[in-house]
mmCIF file of C-alpha atoms in Angstrom:
data_model
loop_
_atom_site.group_PDB
_atom_site.id
_atom_site.type_symbol
_atom_site.label_atom_id
_atom_site.label_comp_id
_atom_site.label_asym_id
_atom_site.label_seq_id
_atom_site.Cartn_x
_atom_site.Cartn_y
_atom_site.Cartn_z
ATOM 1 C CA MET A 323 -30.342 16.066 -3.465
ATOM 2 C CA THR A 324 -30.380 12.420 -2.310
ATOM 3 C CA LYS A 325 -28.314 11.638 0.770
ATOM 4 C CA ILE A 326 -25.397 9.356 -0.074
ATOM 5 C CA TYR A 327 -23.956 6.681 2.222
ATOM 6 C CA ASN A 328 -20.594 5.153 1.272
ATOM 7 C CA ILE A 329 -20.395 1.690 2.823
ATOM 8 C CA LEU A 330 -17.396 -0.646 2.815
ATOM 9 C CA TRP A 331 -18.687 -4.104 1.897
ATOM 10 C CA VAL A 332 -16.529 -7.170 2.496
ATOM 11 C CA ASP A 333 -18.045 -10.251 0.872
ATOM 12 C CA ASP A 334 -16.261 -12.835 -1.269
ATOM 13 C CA GLU A 335 -19.293 -12.799 -3.589
ATOM 14 C CA HIS A 336 -19.728 -9.018 -3.759
ATOM 15 C CA ASP A 337 -19.252 -9.049 -7.543
ATOM 16 C CA HIS A 338 -21.350 -12.163 -8.214
ATOM 17 C CA PRO A 339 -24.290 -11.524 -10.613
ATOM 18 C CA GLU A 340 -26.716 -12.823 -7.992
ATOM 19 C CA MET A 341 -25.805 -9.851 -5.769
ATOM 20 C CA GLU A 342 -26.841 -7.281 -8.372
ATOM 21 C CA PRO A 343 -30.466 -6.963 -7.153
ATOM 22 C CA PHE A 344 -29.189 -6.255 -3.638
ATOM 23 C CA ILE A 345 -26.757 -3.620 -4.942
ATOM 24 C CA ILE A 346 -29.540 -1.943 -6.936
ATOM 25 C CA GLN A 347 -31.859 -2.042 -3.931
ATOM 26 C CA ALA A 348 -29.178 -0.365 -1.796
ATOM 27 C CA GLU A 349 -28.410 2.308 -4.400
ATOM 28 C CA ALA A 350 -32.105 3.155 -4.627
ATOM 29 C CA ARG A 351 -31.809 4.232 -0.979
ATOM 30 C CA GLY A 352 -28.596 6.204 -1.571
ATOM 31 C CA ILE A 353 -26.357 3.447 -0.170
ATOM 32 C CA ILE A 354 -23.244 2.970 -2.296
ATOM 33 C CA LEU A 355 -21.577 -0.392 -1.593
ATOM 34 C CA ILE A 356 -17.824 -0.448 -2.240
ATOM 35 C CA GLY A 357 -17.032 -4.145 -2.406
ATOM 36 C CA TYR A 358 -13.935 -6.190 -1.530
ATOM 37 C CA SER A 359 -13.587 -9.950 -1.387
ATOM 38 C CA ASN A 360 -11.221 -10.159 1.584
ATOM 39 C CA PHE A 361 -10.449 -8.551 4.937
ATOM 40 C CA LYS A 362 -6.962 -7.319 4.086
ATOM 41 C CA GLU A 363 -7.834 -5.359 0.944
ATOM 42 C CA GLY A 364 -11.087 -4.044 2.335
ATOM 43 C CA PHE A 365 -9.645 -2.689 5.547
ATOM 44 C CA GLU A 366 -6.566 -1.285 3.856
ATOM 45 C CA ALA A 367 -8.988 0.756 1.734
ATOM 46 C CA LEU A 368 -10.883 1.800 4.865
ATOM 47 C CA GLN A 369 -7.756 2.944 6.685
ATOM 48 C CA ARG A 370 -6.506 4.893 3.677
ATOM 49 C CA ASN A 371 -9.703 6.891 3.567
ATOM 50 C CA LEU A 372 -11.465 6.902 6.926
ATOM 51 C CA ASN A 373 -13.544 10.006 6.214
ATOM 52 C CA TYR A 374 -14.893 8.602 2.952
ATOM 53 C CA TYR A 375 -16.677 5.615 4.482
ATOM 54 C CA ASP A 376 -19.837 5.919 6.576
ATOM 55 C CA GLY A 377 -20.245 2.313 7.694
ATOM 56 C CA VAL A 378 -19.132 -1.288 7.161
ATOM 57 C CA LEU A 379 -21.136 -4.280 5.939
ATOM 58 C CA LEU A 380 -19.620 -7.732 6.465
ATOM 59 C CA ASP A 381 -20.462 -11.162 5.187
ATOM 60 C CA ALA A 382 -20.233 -13.914 7.809
ATOM 61 C CA LEU A 383 -17.705 -16.010 5.887
ATOM 62 C CA PHE A 384 -15.207 -14.440 3.511
ATOM 63 C CA PHE A 385 -11.535 -14.516 2.553
ATOM 64 C CA PHE A 386 -8.865 -13.215 4.942
ATOM 65 C CA ASP A 387 -6.497 -11.999 2.203
ATOM 66 C CA GLU A 388 -5.767 -12.367 -1.509
ATOM 67 C CA SER A 389 -4.118 -15.746 -1.045
ATOM 68 C CA SER A 390 -7.081 -17.313 0.788
ATOM 69 C CA THR A 391 -8.881 -20.110 -1.034
ATOM 70 C CA THR A 392 -11.710 -20.868 1.396
ATOM 71 C CA PRO A 393 -14.069 -18.369 3.060
ATOM 72 C CA ASN A 394 -13.990 -18.704 6.851
ATOM 73 C CA LYS A 395 -14.673 -16.937 10.149
ATOM 74 C CA LYS A 396 -11.144 -15.509 10.381
ATOM 75 C CA GLY A 397 -12.005 -12.529 8.190
ATOM 76 C CA LEU A 398 -15.055 -11.621 10.261
ATOM 77 C CA GLY A 399 -13.145 -11.804 13.516
ATOM 78 C CA ALA A 400 -10.277 -9.729 12.127
ATOM 79 C CA SER A 401 -12.728 -7.142 10.778
ATOM 80 C CA ILE A 402 -14.493 -6.675 14.099
ATOM 81 C CA GLY A 403 -11.145 -6.450 15.859
ATOM 82 C CA LYS A 404 -9.919 -3.763 13.461
ATOM 83 C CA LEU A 405 -13.151 -1.765 13.822
ATOM 84 C CA ASN A 406 -12.678 -1.778 17.599
ATOM 85 C CA GLU A 407 -9.073 -0.680 17.125
ATOM 86 C CA LEU A 408 -10.142 2.238 14.926
ATOM 87 C CA LYS A 409 -12.649 3.627 17.444
ATOM 88 C CA GLY A 410 -10.063 6.147 18.664
ATOM 89 C CA LYS A 411 -10.052 7.674 15.168
ATOM 90 C CA LYS A 412 -13.594 7.032 13.997
ATOM 91 C CA VAL A 413 -16.520 4.867 15.055
ATOM 92 C CA PHE A 414 -18.071 2.941 12.178
ATOM 93 C CA PRO A 415 -21.553 1.436 12.459
ATOM 94 C CA HIS A 416 -21.098 -2.121 11.210
ATOM 95 C CA PHE A 417 -23.450 -4.905 10.215
ATOM 96 C CA VAL A 418 -23.410 -8.564 9.214
ATOM 97 C CA LEU A 419 -25.396 -9.948 6.283
ATOM 98 C CA SER A 420 -25.257 -13.641 5.427
ATOM 99 C CA GLY A 421 -27.205 -16.552 4.078
ATOM 100 C CA GLN A 422 -25.347 -19.031 6.300
ATOM 101 C CA SER A 423 -27.771 -20.789 8.654
ATOM 102 C CA SER A 424 -25.020 -21.175 11.253
ATOM 103 C CA PHE A 425 -25.197 -17.374 11.604
ATOM 104 C CA THR A 426 -28.839 -16.619 10.829
ATOM 105 C CA ASP A 427 -30.614 -19.494 12.578
ATOM 106 C CA GLU A 428 -28.239 -20.523 15.343
ATOM 107 C CA GLN A 429 -26.475 -18.822 18.208
ATOM 108 C CA ASN A 430 -23.022 -17.691 17.103
ATOM 109 C CA ASP A 431 -20.115 -16.968 19.438
ATOM 110 C CA ILE A 432 -18.586 -14.143 17.355
ATOM 111 C CA LEU A 433 -21.882 -12.314 16.986
ATOM 112 C CA GLU A 434 -22.863 -12.826 20.604
ATOM 113 C CA ALA A 435 -19.489 -11.631 21.913
ATOM 114 C CA ASN A 436 -19.810 -8.400 19.896
ATOM 115 C CA ASP A 437 -23.537 -7.868 20.369
ATOM 116 C CA LEU A 438 -24.181 -8.142 16.646
ATOM 117 C CA ARG A 439 -27.165 -9.418 14.714
ATOM 118 C CA CYS A 440 -26.812 -11.298 11.460
ATOM 119 C CA TYR A 441 -29.316 -10.164 8.854
ATOM 120 C CA ASN A 442 -30.510 -12.914 6.534
ATOM 121 C CA LYS A 443 -29.800 -12.100 2.872
ATOM 122 C CA LYS A 444 -32.417 -14.706 1.860
ATOM 123 C CA GLU A 445 -35.220 -12.860 3.664
ATOM 124 C CA PRO A 446 -36.458 -9.722 1.808
ATOM 125 C CA GLU A 447 -37.800 -8.108 4.979
ATOM 126 C CA ASP A 448 -34.470 -8.652 6.721
ATOM 127 C CA VAL A 449 -32.624 -7.021 3.828
ATOM 128 C CA LYS A 450 -35.014 -4.066 3.814
ATOM 129 C CA GLU A 451 -34.596 -3.626 7.570
ATOM 130 C CA LEU A 452 -30.810 -3.813 7.214
ATOM 131 C CA LEU A 453 -30.698 -1.028 4.627
ATOM 132 C CA GLU A 454 -32.871 1.255 6.725
ATOM 133 C CA THR A 455 -30.756 0.516 9.807
ATOM 134 C CA ILE A 456 -27.540 1.300 7.919
ATOM 135 C CA LYS A 457 -28.952 4.731 7.101
ATOM 136 C CA SER A 458 -30.320 5.495 10.551
ATOM 137 C CA GLU A 459 -27.138 4.487 12.374
ATOM 138 C CA ALA A 460 -24.871 6.221 9.864
ATOM 139 C CA ASP A 461 -26.928 9.414 10.222
ATOM 140 C CA ILE A 462 -25.838 9.650 13.856
ATOM 141 C CA GLN A 463 -22.172 9.951 12.817
ATOM 142 C CA THR A 464 -20.787 13.499 12.857
ATOM 143 C CA ASP A 465 -18.759 13.047 9.665
ATOM 144 C CA LEU A 466 -21.804 11.962 7.685
ATOM 145 C CA GLN A 467 -23.932 14.765 9.110
ATOM 146 C CA ILE A 468 -21.318 17.204 7.867
ATOM 147 C CA LYS A 469 -21.262 15.640 4.399
ATOM 148 C CA HIS A 470 -25.055 15.634 4.161
ATOM 149 C CA GLU A 471 -25.333 19.238 5.368
ATOM 150 C CA ASN A 472 -22.792 20.330 2.740
ATOM 151 C CA GLN A 473 -23.547 17.990 -0.136
ATOM 152 C CA SER A 474 -22.745 20.494 -2.877
ATOM 153 C CA LEU A 475 -19.226 20.919 -1.526
ATOM 154 C CA PHE A 476 -18.513 17.245 -0.932
ATOM 155 C CA GLU A 477 -19.889 16.309 -4.355
ATOM 156 C CA VAL A 478 -17.268 18.642 -5.843
ATOM 157 C CA LEU A 479 -14.530 17.224 -3.598
ATOM 158 C CA LYS A 480 -14.930 13.773 -5.168
ATOM 159 C CA ASP A 481 -12.590 15.045 -7.896
ATOM 160 C CA TYR A 482 -9.978 16.244 -5.386
ATOM 161 C CA PRO A 483 -7.432 14.376 -3.240
ATOM 162 C CA ASP A 484 -8.835 12.702 -0.121
ATOM 163 C CA SER A 485 -6.896 15.178 2.021
ATOM 164 C CA ALA A 486 -9.163 18.011 0.791
ATOM 165 C CA ARG A 487 -12.267 16.259 2.108
ATOM 166 C CA ASP A 488 -10.483 15.475 5.389
ATOM 167 C CA THR A 489 -9.496 19.126 5.800
ATOM 168 C CA PHE A 490 -13.056 20.384 5.427
ATOM 169 C CA ILE A 491 -14.491 17.717 7.713
ATOM 170 C CA SER A 492 -12.018 18.786 10.405
ATOM 171 C CA ILE A 493 -12.903 22.453 9.912
ATOM 172 C CA PHE A 494 -16.644 21.749 10.042
ATOM 173 C CA LYS A 495 -16.112 19.793 13.255
ATOM 174 C CA GLY A 496 -14.453 22.883 14.661
ATOM 175 C CA LEU A 497 -17.390 25.016 13.561
ATOM 176 C CA LYS A 498 -19.725 22.565 15.314
ATOM 177 C CA GLY A 499 -17.693 22.947 18.491
ATOM 178 C CA PHE A 500 -16.109 19.491 18.556
ATOM 179 C CA ASP A 501 -12.542 20.769 18.247
ATOM 180 C CA ASN A 502 -11.478 24.403 18.413
ATOM 181 C CA GLN A 503 -7.757 23.798 18.808
ATOM 182 C CA PHE A 504 -6.376 24.224 15.303
ATOM 183 C CA ASP A 505 -2.789 24.511 14.172
ATOM 184 C CA ASP A 506 -2.839 27.450 11.750
ATOM 185 C CA GLN A 507 0.361 26.313 10.103
ATOM 186 C CA LEU A 508 -1.232 22.951 9.269
ATOM 187 C CA TYR A 509 -4.647 24.155 8.139
ATOM 188 C CA PHE A 510 -3.512 27.285 6.302
ATOM 189 C CA THR A 511 -1.143 25.011 4.428
ATOM 190 C CA GLN A 512 -4.009 22.636 3.594
ATOM 191 C CA LEU A 513 -6.110 25.511 2.229
ATOM 192 C CA ARG A 514 -3.206 26.589 0.015
ATOM 193 C CA ILE A 515 -2.786 23.039 -1.255
ATOM 194 C CA ILE A 516 -6.488 22.876 -2.178
ATOM 195 C CA LEU A 517 -6.176 26.222 -3.984
ATOM 196 C CA GLU A 518 -3.132 24.851 -5.796
ATOM 197 C CA THR A 519 -5.214 21.868 -6.914
ATOM 198 C CA ILE A 520 -7.891 24.208 -8.275
ATOM 199 C CA PHE A 521 -5.231 26.010 -10.300
ATOM 200 C CA ARG A 522 -3.806 22.740 -11.638
ATOM 201 C CA ARG A 523 -7.292 21.732 -12.737
ATOM 202 C CA ALA A 524 -7.773 25.166 -14.327
ATOM 203 C CA ASN A 525 -4.583 24.572 -16.300
ATOM 204 C CA ALA A 526 -5.841 21.150 -17.425
ATOM 205 C CA PHE A 527 -8.930 22.890 -18.868
ATOM 206 C CA GLY A 528 -6.776 25.486 -20.629
ATOM 207 C CA LEU A 529 -8.128 28.235 -18.387
ATOM 208 C CA LEU A 530 -4.752 28.920 -16.742
ATOM 209 C CA HIS A 531 -1.454 29.403 -18.573
ATOM 210 C CA ASP A 532 1.171 26.656 -18.388
ATOM 211 C CA LYS A 533 3.761 29.103 -17.073
ATOM 212 C CA CYS A 534 1.781 29.581 -13.864
ATOM 213 C CA VAL A 535 1.936 25.885 -12.921
ATOM 214 C CA GLN A 536 5.415 24.975 -14.142
ATOM 215 C CA VAL A 537 7.559 26.981 -11.756
ATOM 216 C CA SER A 538 10.774 25.446 -10.425
ATOM 217 C CA GLY A 539 9.990 21.826 -11.186
ATOM 218 C CA GLY A 540 6.219 21.999 -11.403
ATOM 219 C CA LYS A 541 5.210 24.246 -8.505
ATOM 220 C CA VAL A 542 2.191 26.515 -8.808
ATOM 221 C CA ASN A 543 2.674 30.242 -8.399
ATOM 222 C CA LEU A 544 -0.551 31.106 -6.624
ATOM 223 C CA TYR A 545 -0.448 34.863 -7.017
ATOM 224 C CA GLU A 546 0.474 34.789 -10.695
ATOM 225 C CA SER A 547 -2.348 32.274 -11.228
ATOM 226 C CA TYR A 548 -4.781 34.604 -9.479
ATOM 227 C CA LEU A 549 -3.686 37.505 -11.700
ATOM 228 C CA PHE A 550 -4.029 35.488 -14.906
ATOM 229 C CA LEU A 551 -7.514 34.148 -14.130
ATOM 230 C CA SER A 552 -8.594 37.639 -13.066
ATOM 231 C CA GLY A 553 -7.693 39.012 -16.501
ATOM 232 C CA LEU A 554 -4.701 40.939 -15.112
ATOM 233 C CA ASP A 555 -1.093 40.981 -16.295
ATOM 234 C CA THR A 556 1.169 38.508 -14.534
ATOM 235 C CA ASN A 557 4.069 40.150 -12.722
ATOM 236 C CA HIS A 558 6.856 37.828 -13.855
ATOM 237 C CA PHE A 559 5.731 35.516 -16.655
ATOM 238 C CA LYS A 560 4.892 38.154 -19.306
ATOM 239 C CA VAL A 561 1.495 36.613 -20.093
ATOM 240 C CA ASN A 562 -2.118 37.518 -19.504
ATOM 241 C CA CYS A 563 -5.594 36.360 -20.489
ATOM 242 C CA SER A 564 -7.768 38.478 -22.761
ATOM 243 C CA PHE A 565 -10.859 36.949 -21.155
ATOM 244 C CA THR A 566 -11.542 37.430 -17.437
ATOM 245 C CA HIS A 567 -12.525 34.090 -15.902
ATOM 246 C CA PHE A 568 -12.862 35.031 -12.230
ATOM 247 C CA PRO A 569 -15.981 37.019 -11.278
ATOM 248 C CA LYS A 570 -15.077 39.942 -9.038
ATOM 249 C CA LEU A 571 -16.115 38.346 -5.727
ATOM 250 C CA ILE A 572 -14.425 35.017 -6.522
ATOM 251 C CA ALA A 573 -11.256 36.923 -7.418
ATOM 252 C CA ASN A 574 -11.478 38.782 -4.098
ATOM 253 C CA ASN A 575 -11.881 35.498 -2.202
ATOM 254 C CA VAL A 576 -8.851 33.968 -3.890
ATOM 255 C CA LYS A 577 -6.713 37.058 -3.318
ATOM 256 C CA THR A 578 -7.675 37.140 0.370
ATOM 257 C CA ILE A 579 -6.811 33.463 0.849
ATOM 258 C CA ILE A 580 -3.434 33.881 -0.854
ATOM 259 C CA HIS A 581 -2.415 37.019 1.026
ATOM 260 C CA THR A 582 -3.751 36.007 4.431
ATOM 261 C CA THR A 583 -2.087 32.605 4.438
ATOM 262 C CA GLY A 584 1.160 34.179 3.279
ATOM 263 C CA ALA A 585 1.400 32.226 0.045
ATOM 264 C CA ALA A 586 2.547 35.014 -2.255
ATOM 265 C CA SER A 587 4.560 32.507 -4.274
ATOM 266 C CA HIS A 588 4.205 28.780 -3.640
ATOM 267 C CA THR A 589 2.107 26.451 -1.527
ATOM 268 C CA SER A 590 4.767 24.433 0.227
ATOM 269 C CA VAL A 591 7.384 26.790 1.671
ATOM 270 C CA VAL A 592 5.347 29.225 3.759
ATOM 271 C CA ASP A 593 5.895 29.494 7.512
ATOM 272 C CA ILE A 594 2.864 31.209 9.019
ATOM 273 C CA THR A 595 4.897 32.178 12.106
ATOM 274 C CA GLU A 596 6.919 34.490 9.848
ATOM 275 C CA ASN A 597 3.833 36.275 8.520
ATOM 276 C CA ILE A 598 3.983 39.551 10.422
ATOM 277 C CA HIS A 599 0.380 40.419 9.582
ATOM 278 C CA ILE A 600 -0.928 37.146 11.016
ATOM 279 C CA GLN A 601 1.223 37.510 14.117
ATOM 280 C CA ALA A 602 0.006 41.084 14.675
ATOM 281 C CA TYR A 603 -3.575 39.885 14.203
ATOM 282 C CA ARG A 604 -3.048 37.076 16.706
ATOM 283 C CA LYS A 605 -1.995 39.533 19.399
ATOM 284 C CA GLY A 606 -5.475 41.024 19.443
ATOM 285 C CA VAL A 607 -7.671 38.253 18.058
ATOM 286 C CA ASN A 608 -6.386 34.778 18.851
ATOM 287 C CA THR A 609 -9.305 32.688 17.609
ATOM 288 C CA THR A 610 -10.001 30.111 14.918
ATOM 289 C CA TYR A 611 -12.519 32.340 13.149
ATOM 290 C CA LEU A 612 -9.976 33.634 10.638
ATOM 291 C CA LEU A 613 -9.311 30.071 9.520
ATOM 292 C CA TYR A 614 -13.030 29.345 9.286
ATOM 293 C CA SER A 615 -13.692 32.468 7.221
ATOM 294 C CA LEU A 616 -10.947 31.564 4.742
ATOM 295 C CA ALA A 617 -12.224 27.982 4.509
ATOM 296 C CA LEU A 618 -15.776 29.179 3.809
ATOM 297 C CA GLN A 619 -14.511 31.489 1.062
ATOM 298 C CA LEU A 620 -12.547 28.617 -0.464
ATOM 299 C CA MET A 621 -15.697 26.466 -0.447
ATOM 300 C CA ASP A 622 -17.431 29.024 -2.655
ATOM 301 C CA VAL A 623 -14.419 29.077 -4.963
ATOM 302 C CA LEU A 624 -14.510 25.283 -5.271
ATOM 303 C CA ILE A 625 -18.228 25.169 -6.056
ATOM 304 C CA TRP A 626 -17.957 28.077 -8.513
ATOM 305 C CA PHE A 627 -15.001 26.515 -10.319
ATOM 306 C CA ASP A 628 -16.731 23.161 -10.638
ATOM 307 C CA GLY A 629 -19.646 24.706 -12.502
ATOM 308 C CA TYR A 630 -17.487 27.101 -14.514
ATOM 309 C CA SER A 631 -15.045 24.450 -15.720
ATOM 310 C CA LYS A 632 -17.892 22.188 -16.855
ATOM 311 C CA THR A 633 -19.450 24.923 -18.986
ATOM 312 C CA ASN A 634 -16.073 26.175 -20.273
ATOM 313 C CA SER A 635 -14.330 22.902 -21.105
ATOM 314 C CA ASP A 636 -13.177 23.741 -24.656
ATOM 315 C CA ILE A 637 -9.415 23.642 -24.101
ATOM 316 C CA ALA A 638 -8.488 25.079 -27.507
ATOM 317 C CA LYS A 639 -10.927 27.963 -27.091
ATOM 318 C CA ASN A 640 -9.691 28.689 -23.570
ATOM 319 C CA LYS A 641 -6.065 28.723 -24.712
ATOM 320 C CA SER A 642 -6.936 31.104 -27.545
ATOM 321 C CA TYR A 643 -7.327 33.812 -24.887
ATOM 322 C CA TRP A 644 -3.713 33.406 -23.727
ATOM 323 C CA GLN A 645 -1.542 36.376 -24.675
ATOM 324 C CA ASP A 646 2.189 36.984 -24.537
ATOM 325 C CA LEU A 647 3.123 40.417 -23.259
ATOM 326 C CA GLU A 648 5.737 42.511 -25.063
ATOM 327 C CA TYR A 649 7.809 45.341 -23.581
ATOM 328 C CA ASP A 650 9.981 48.033 -25.082
ATOM 329 C CA ALA A 651 13.596 48.658 -24.101
ATOM 330 C CA GLU A 652 12.474 50.833 -21.189
ATOM 331 C CA GLY A 653 10.131 48.179 -19.798
ATOM 332 C CA ASN A 654 6.878 49.719 -21.032
ATOM 333 C CA LYS A 655 4.277 47.142 -22.000
ATOM 334 C CA PHE A 656 2.882 47.037 -25.514
ATOM 335 C CA GLU A 657 -0.909 47.218 -25.579
ATOM 336 C CA ILE A 658 -3.249 46.194 -28.411
ATOM 337 C CA SER A 659 -6.596 47.886 -28.927
ATOM 338 C CA GLU A 660 -8.895 49.334 -31.572
ATOM 339 C CA ILE A 661 -9.271 52.999 -32.436
ATOM 340 C CA GLU A 662 -12.491 53.998 -30.687
ATOM 341 C CA ARG A 663 -12.994 57.291 -32.526
ATOM 342 C CA VAL A 664 -11.163 60.017 -34.427
ATOM 343 C CA ALA A 665 -12.084 63.523 -33.265
ATOM 344 C CA PRO A 666 -12.622 66.472 -35.638
ATOM 345 C CA ASN A 667 -9.276 67.921 -34.498
ATOM 346 C CA GLY A 668 -7.457 64.818 -35.781
ATOM 347 C CA TRP A 669 -6.676 63.203 -32.423
ATOM 348 C CA ALA A 670 -7.928 59.656 -31.807
ATOM 349 C CA SER A 671 -8.600 57.532 -28.730
ATOM 350 C CA VAL A 672 -8.438 53.881 -27.685
ATOM 351 C CA LEU A 673 -9.921 52.223 -24.618
ATOM 352 C CA LEU A 674 -8.160 49.869 -22.188
ATOM 353 C CA ASN A 675 -9.011 48.021 -18.966
ATOM 354 C CA ASN A 676 -12.390 46.776 -20.149
ATOM 355 C CA LYS A 677 -13.062 50.132 -21.766
ATOM 356 C CA THR A 678 -12.652 52.056 -18.511
ATOM 357 C CA LYS A 679 -9.446 53.907 -19.417
ATOM 358 C CA SER A 680 -9.096 56.201 -22.448
ATOM 359 C CA ILE A 681 -5.712 56.666 -24.149
ATOM 360 C CA SER A 682 -5.139 59.443 -26.645
ATOM 361 C CA VAL A 683 -3.404 59.014 -30.023
ATOM 362 C CA TYR A 684 -1.496 62.019 -31.390
ATOM 363 C CA LYS A 685 -3.054 63.494 -34.566
ATOM 364 C CA GLY A 686 0.267 63.264 -36.405
ATOM 365 C CA ASP A 687 0.379 59.504 -35.811
ATOM 366 C CA VAL A 688 -3.257 59.245 -36.912
ATOM 367 C CA ALA A 689 -2.410 60.993 -40.185
ATOM 368 C CA ASN A 690 0.905 59.207 -40.841
ATOM 369 C CA LEU A 691 -0.608 55.740 -40.260
ATOM 370 C CA ASN A 692 -3.916 56.641 -41.915
ATOM 371 C CA LEU A 693 -5.840 55.495 -38.848
ATOM 372 C CA SER A 694 -9.607 55.423 -38.621
ATOM 373 C CA ALA A 695 -12.194 54.068 -36.168
ATOM 374 C CA GLY A 696 -12.013 50.285 -35.870
ATOM 375 C CA ASP A 697 -8.332 49.963 -36.831
ATOM 376 C CA LYS A 698 -6.274 47.828 -34.453
ATOM 377 C CA ILE A 699 -2.957 49.218 -33.201
ATOM 378 C CA LYS A 700 -0.098 48.101 -30.965
ATOM 379 C CA PHE A 701 1.470 50.741 -28.738
ATOM 380 C CA THR A 702 3.059 51.665 -25.448
ATOM 381 C CA ILE A 703 1.761 54.432 -23.197
ATOM 382 C CA LYS A 704 3.509 57.674 -22.364
ATOM 383 C CA ASP A 705 2.657 59.394 -19.108
ATOM 384 C CA SER A 706 -0.287 57.025 -18.607
ATOM 385 C CA SER A 707 -2.400 58.844 -21.165
ATOM 386 C CA GLN A 708 -0.804 58.995 -24.632
ATOM 387 C CA ALA A 709 0.059 56.208 -27.045
ATOM 388 C CA GLN A 710 3.552 55.967 -28.499
ATOM 389 C CA ASN A 711 5.634 53.445 -30.483
ATOM 390 C CA ILE A 712 2.463 52.852 -32.527
ATOM 391 C CA THR A 713 2.178 50.094 -35.112
ATOM 392 C CA LYS A 714 -0.917 49.546 -37.203
ATOM 393 C CA LEU A 715 -1.938 45.881 -37.218
#
């Protein structure tokens, strides 16, 4: 997989047709240039999404803001000043590329004061050297190392809110030993929010029932969602899915994340300090490893879901597996299954739970309903082993 470098590019001519060869040349090296014509818009984008960008490329003369009519040095000076200001949050390798002779051929106060070189966009060798330097200097940055080491994950996260990427970068930094002081309340909450996003996306594909993501004004019920995607009956919504979407280990990962972070219902109202299991755990093991283990499990869930949703994107087909659950007056659930066999003594049997549980059908019901192998019936279960309230479908 090719390494990708996302570079903020501020140049008033970034979208000019003459720049297309340069853009293509950069992309061939994995450098994606995200262009803006002025300082204000470009650096607002940078500040909104610090962990997305891996470096900054500046023209020598460009617009200061949307109202500017003449490119000038003000934008360059403001850009360098802002990059220095942001060093406390993130250090961005930054470069200047221009065709202006006052920057490429003469001594320039701004460049000299900031120990910067101006690469000449009119010189092919200069451009080639610039692109290689962008990559080599960006590679030193911890954030980019993390993204390159975990490209499969971060490729998936392009479809998720920026906060998801930020969460995993912070966790990977902790794993690398840069920061081991995590607030469980904050990061457990972030993991739940990412899981909620997965479930919302599952609903958009028709994989998850609407009832699971439309609780109390649009909240996601995490545990009910887990049950539905695991092919199990929901506890409160009286629906299930006849097709099991979650593989066993993915289902286990999701269940562990939900229960450990205390999110038995929703993502936004859980106080981890009130989770007695976490607090008991903390008394003996007060480390960040629990958080890391949950994050790593969630990474597998994200990567699995990305592939699964792409190969199971037929919304109508996915919704065809949705089932409403019916109950009798005593609260017993109606099941639907086919007669597996009719024994010589007149009794019949049906199989439930992926054909792992056998339920008997009384011979009198078999005779009265004229049942034979292959017939579909609806029924409740008496004493966990015998069908009753039988209707032939």
